Short mmCIF file of C-alpha atoms in Angstrom, two decimals:
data_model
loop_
_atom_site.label_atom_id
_atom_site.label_comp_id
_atom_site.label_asym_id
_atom_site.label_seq_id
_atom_site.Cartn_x
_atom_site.Cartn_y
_atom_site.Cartn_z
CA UNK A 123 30.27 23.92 5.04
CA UNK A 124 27.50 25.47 3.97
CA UNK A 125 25.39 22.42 4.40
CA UNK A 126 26.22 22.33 8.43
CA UNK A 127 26.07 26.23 8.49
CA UNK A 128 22.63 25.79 7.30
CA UNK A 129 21.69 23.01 9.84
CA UNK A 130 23.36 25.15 12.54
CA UNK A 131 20.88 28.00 11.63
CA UNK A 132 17.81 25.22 12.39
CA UNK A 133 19.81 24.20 15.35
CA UNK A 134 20.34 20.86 13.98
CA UNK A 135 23.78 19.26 14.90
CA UNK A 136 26.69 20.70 12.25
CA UNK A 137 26.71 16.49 10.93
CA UNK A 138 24.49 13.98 10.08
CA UNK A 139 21.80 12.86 7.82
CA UNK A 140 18.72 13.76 9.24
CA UNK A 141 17.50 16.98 7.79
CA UNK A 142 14.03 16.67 9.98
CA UNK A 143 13.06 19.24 12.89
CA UNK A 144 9.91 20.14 14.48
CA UNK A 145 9.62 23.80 13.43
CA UNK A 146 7.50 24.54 16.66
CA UNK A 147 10.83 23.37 18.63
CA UNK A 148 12.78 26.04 17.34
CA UNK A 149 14.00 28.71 19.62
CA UNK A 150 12.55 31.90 17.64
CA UNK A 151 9.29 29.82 17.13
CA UNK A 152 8.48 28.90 21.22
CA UNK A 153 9.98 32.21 21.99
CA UNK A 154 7.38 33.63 19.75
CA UNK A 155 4.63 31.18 21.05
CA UNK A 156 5.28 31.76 24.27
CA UNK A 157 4.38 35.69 23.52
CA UNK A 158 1.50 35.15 21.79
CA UNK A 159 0.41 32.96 24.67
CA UNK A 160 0.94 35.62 27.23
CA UNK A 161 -0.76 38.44 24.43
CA UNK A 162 -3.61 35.62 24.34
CA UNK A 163 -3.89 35.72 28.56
CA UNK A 164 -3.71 39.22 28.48
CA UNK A 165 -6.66 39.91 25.64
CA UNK A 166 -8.90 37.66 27.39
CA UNK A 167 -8.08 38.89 30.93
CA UNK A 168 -8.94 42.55 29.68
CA UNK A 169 -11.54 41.88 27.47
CA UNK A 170 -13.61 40.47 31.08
CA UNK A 171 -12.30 43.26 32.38
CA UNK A 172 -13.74 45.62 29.98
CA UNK A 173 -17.01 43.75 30.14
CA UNK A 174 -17.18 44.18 33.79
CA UNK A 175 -16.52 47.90 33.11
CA UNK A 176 -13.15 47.80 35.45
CA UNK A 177 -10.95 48.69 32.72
CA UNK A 178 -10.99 50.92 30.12
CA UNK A 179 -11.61 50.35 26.41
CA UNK A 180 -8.44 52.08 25.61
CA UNK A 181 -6.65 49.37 27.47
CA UNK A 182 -8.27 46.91 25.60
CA UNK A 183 -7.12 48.02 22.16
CA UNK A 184 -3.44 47.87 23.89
CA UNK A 185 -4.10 44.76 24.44
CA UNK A 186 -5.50 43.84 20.91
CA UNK A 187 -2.70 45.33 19.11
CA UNK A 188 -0.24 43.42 21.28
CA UNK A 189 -1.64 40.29 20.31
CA UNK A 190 -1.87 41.31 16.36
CA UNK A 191 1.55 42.06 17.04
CA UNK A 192 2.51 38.74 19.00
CA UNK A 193 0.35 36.70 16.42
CA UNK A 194 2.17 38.07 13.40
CA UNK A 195 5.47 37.43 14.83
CA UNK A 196 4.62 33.88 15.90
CA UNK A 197 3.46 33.58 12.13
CA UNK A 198 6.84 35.10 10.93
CA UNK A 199 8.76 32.83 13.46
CA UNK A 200 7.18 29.79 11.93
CA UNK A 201 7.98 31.22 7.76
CA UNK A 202 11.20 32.07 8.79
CA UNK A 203 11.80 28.74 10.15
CA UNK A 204 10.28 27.20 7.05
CA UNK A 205 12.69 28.69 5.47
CA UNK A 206 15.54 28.07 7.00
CA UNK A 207 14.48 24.24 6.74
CA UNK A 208 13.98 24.51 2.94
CA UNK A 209 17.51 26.42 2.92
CA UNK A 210 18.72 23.08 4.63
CA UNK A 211 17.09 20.96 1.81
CA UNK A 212 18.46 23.18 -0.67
CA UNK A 213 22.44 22.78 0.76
CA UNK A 214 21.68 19.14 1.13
CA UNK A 215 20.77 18.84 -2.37
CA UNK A 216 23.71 21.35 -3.63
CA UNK A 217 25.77 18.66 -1.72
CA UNK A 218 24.49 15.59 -3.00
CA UNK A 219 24.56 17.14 -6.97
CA UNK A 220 28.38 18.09 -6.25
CA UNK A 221 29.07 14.85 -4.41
CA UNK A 222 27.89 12.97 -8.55
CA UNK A 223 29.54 15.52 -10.21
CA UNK A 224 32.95 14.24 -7.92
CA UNK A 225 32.09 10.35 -8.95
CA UNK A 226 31.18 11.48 -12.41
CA UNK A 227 34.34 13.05 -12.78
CA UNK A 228 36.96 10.15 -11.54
CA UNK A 229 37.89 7.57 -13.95
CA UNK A 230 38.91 4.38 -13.01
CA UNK A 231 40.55 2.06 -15.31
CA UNK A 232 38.69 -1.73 -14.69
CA UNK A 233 42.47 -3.14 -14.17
CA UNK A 234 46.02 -2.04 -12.66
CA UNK A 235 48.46 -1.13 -15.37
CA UNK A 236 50.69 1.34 -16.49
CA UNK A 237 49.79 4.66 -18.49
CA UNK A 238 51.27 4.13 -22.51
CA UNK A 239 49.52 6.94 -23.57
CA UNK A 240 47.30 10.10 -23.03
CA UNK A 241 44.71 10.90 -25.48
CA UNK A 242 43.34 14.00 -23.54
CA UNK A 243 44.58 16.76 -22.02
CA UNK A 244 43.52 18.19 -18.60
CA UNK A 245 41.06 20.69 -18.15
CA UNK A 246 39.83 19.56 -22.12
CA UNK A 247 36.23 18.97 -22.68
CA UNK A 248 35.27 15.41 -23.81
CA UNK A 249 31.89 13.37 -25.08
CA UNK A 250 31.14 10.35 -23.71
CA UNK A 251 33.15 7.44 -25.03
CA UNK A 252 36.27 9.53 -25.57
CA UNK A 253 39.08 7.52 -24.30
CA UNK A 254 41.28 9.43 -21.83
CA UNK A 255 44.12 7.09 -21.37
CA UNK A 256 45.61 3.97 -23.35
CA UNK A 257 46.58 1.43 -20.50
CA UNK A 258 49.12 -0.95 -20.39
CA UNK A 259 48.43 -4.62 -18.25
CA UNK A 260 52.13 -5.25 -17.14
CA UNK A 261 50.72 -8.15 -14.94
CA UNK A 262 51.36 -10.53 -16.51
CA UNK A 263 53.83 -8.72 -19.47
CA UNK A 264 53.41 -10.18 -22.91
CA UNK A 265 56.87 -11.06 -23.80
CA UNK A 266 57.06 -11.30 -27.96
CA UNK A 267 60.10 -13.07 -29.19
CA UNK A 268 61.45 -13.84 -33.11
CA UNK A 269 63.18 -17.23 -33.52
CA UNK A 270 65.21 -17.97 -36.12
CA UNK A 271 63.86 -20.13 -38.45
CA UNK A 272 66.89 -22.67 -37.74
CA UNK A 273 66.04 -23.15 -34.10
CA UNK A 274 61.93 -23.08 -34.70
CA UNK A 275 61.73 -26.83 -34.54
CA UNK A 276 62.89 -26.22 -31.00
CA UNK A 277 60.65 -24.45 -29.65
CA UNK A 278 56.86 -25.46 -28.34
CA UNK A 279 54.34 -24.12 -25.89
CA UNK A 280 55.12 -24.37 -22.14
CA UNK A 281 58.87 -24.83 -22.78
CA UNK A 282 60.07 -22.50 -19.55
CA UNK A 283 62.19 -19.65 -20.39
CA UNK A 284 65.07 -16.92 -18.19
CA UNK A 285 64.49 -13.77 -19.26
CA UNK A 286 67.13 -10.42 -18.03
CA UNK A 287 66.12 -7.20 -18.84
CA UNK A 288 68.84 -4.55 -19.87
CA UNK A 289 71.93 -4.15 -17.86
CA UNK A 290 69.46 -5.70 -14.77
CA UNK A 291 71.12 -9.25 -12.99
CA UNK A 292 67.18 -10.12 -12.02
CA UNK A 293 66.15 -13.13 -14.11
CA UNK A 294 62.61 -13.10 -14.19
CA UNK A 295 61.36 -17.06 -15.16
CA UNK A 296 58.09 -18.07 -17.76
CA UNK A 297 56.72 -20.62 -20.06
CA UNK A 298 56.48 -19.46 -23.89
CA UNK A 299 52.65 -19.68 -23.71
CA UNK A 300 51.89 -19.02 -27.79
CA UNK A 301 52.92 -20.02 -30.71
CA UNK A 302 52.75 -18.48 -34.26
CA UNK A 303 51.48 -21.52 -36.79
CA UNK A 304 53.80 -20.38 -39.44
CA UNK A 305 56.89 -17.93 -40.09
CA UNK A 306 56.81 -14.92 -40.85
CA UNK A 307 57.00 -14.25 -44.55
CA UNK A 308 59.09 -10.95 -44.51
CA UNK A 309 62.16 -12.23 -42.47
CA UNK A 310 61.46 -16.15 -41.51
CA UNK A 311 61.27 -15.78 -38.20
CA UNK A 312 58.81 -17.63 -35.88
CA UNK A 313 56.77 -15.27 -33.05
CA UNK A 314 56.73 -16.46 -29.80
CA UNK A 315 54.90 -15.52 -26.61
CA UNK A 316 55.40 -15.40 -23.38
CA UNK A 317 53.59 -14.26 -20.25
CA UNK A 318 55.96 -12.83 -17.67
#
């Protein structure tokens, strides 16, 4: 808002990228030129005048201070519209700085998962390389099974399996996909995995 407020002030449309403008096609500025122009006519037209001894010299130094005057402001016009242009610059660069702050702020995990945990709290202030999140891939779920040691000998890699979840009827079908090598020393059972 302040960005097109500051464009509207130039009289550059409220959108768009281009921050340029001729500063002499401003309104204040050919408004100004144009009386300077007219305070120019008039100096030179009395000034002939004056040298032809039809008008007076009082006249003339009317007509000098009117064109200090119109030069100044035509000088003023153009600074003010500087400015205004460098207040443009200023907002587009305000906008651009909040604009990376926005990015800089998101995080976006490199995968679609699920949240497991939250290591940060909002509004907490964090270094770079603090994790925020711990993410979950549930696509495909690592299913983890034990086997008893008795039915081990059954079981292999790519053997399809039905697996139900809870009180749910859906069967959702896989293929065990690892192996453990050995059994587990605490309570001979063999690990098996599947992705689901």
């Amino acid at each position: 808002a302040a960005l097109a407020q500051a464009r509207a002030r130039v009289g550059l449309p409220l959108d768009g990228d281009d921050d340029e403008i001729d500063l002499l096609k401003t309104g204040t500025v050919q408004q100004a030129k144009a009386l300077l122009e007219e305070a120019t006519k008039n100096r030179k037209r009395i000034r002939e005048l004056v040298r032809d001894k039809i008008s007076s010299q009082a006249e003339l130094d009317t007509v000098e201070a009117a064109f200090t005057v119109a030069a100044n402001n035509f000088q003023n016009a153009q600074e003010d519209a500087r400015e205004r242009l460098a207040l443009v610059s200023q907002r587009r660069a305000e906008l651009d700085l909040a604009q990376q702050q926005l990015a800089d702020s998101s995080v976006v995990a490199p995968f679609d998962g699920i949240i497991q945990r939250r290591e940060a709290s909002l509004g907490e202030f964090l270094q770079t390389g603090t994790p925020l999140l711990v993410v979950a891939d549930v696509d495909p779920l690592r299913l983890r099974l034990e086997v008893p040691e008795r039915e081990s000998l059954r079981v292999r890699a790519g053997q399809p399996i039905h697996v139900t979840v809870g009180e749910s009827t859906k069967i959702y079908d896989a293929e065990i996909a690892r192996v453990s090598p050995m059994l587990s020393q605490s309570n001979r059972m063999l690990v098996v995995e599947a992705d689901v």
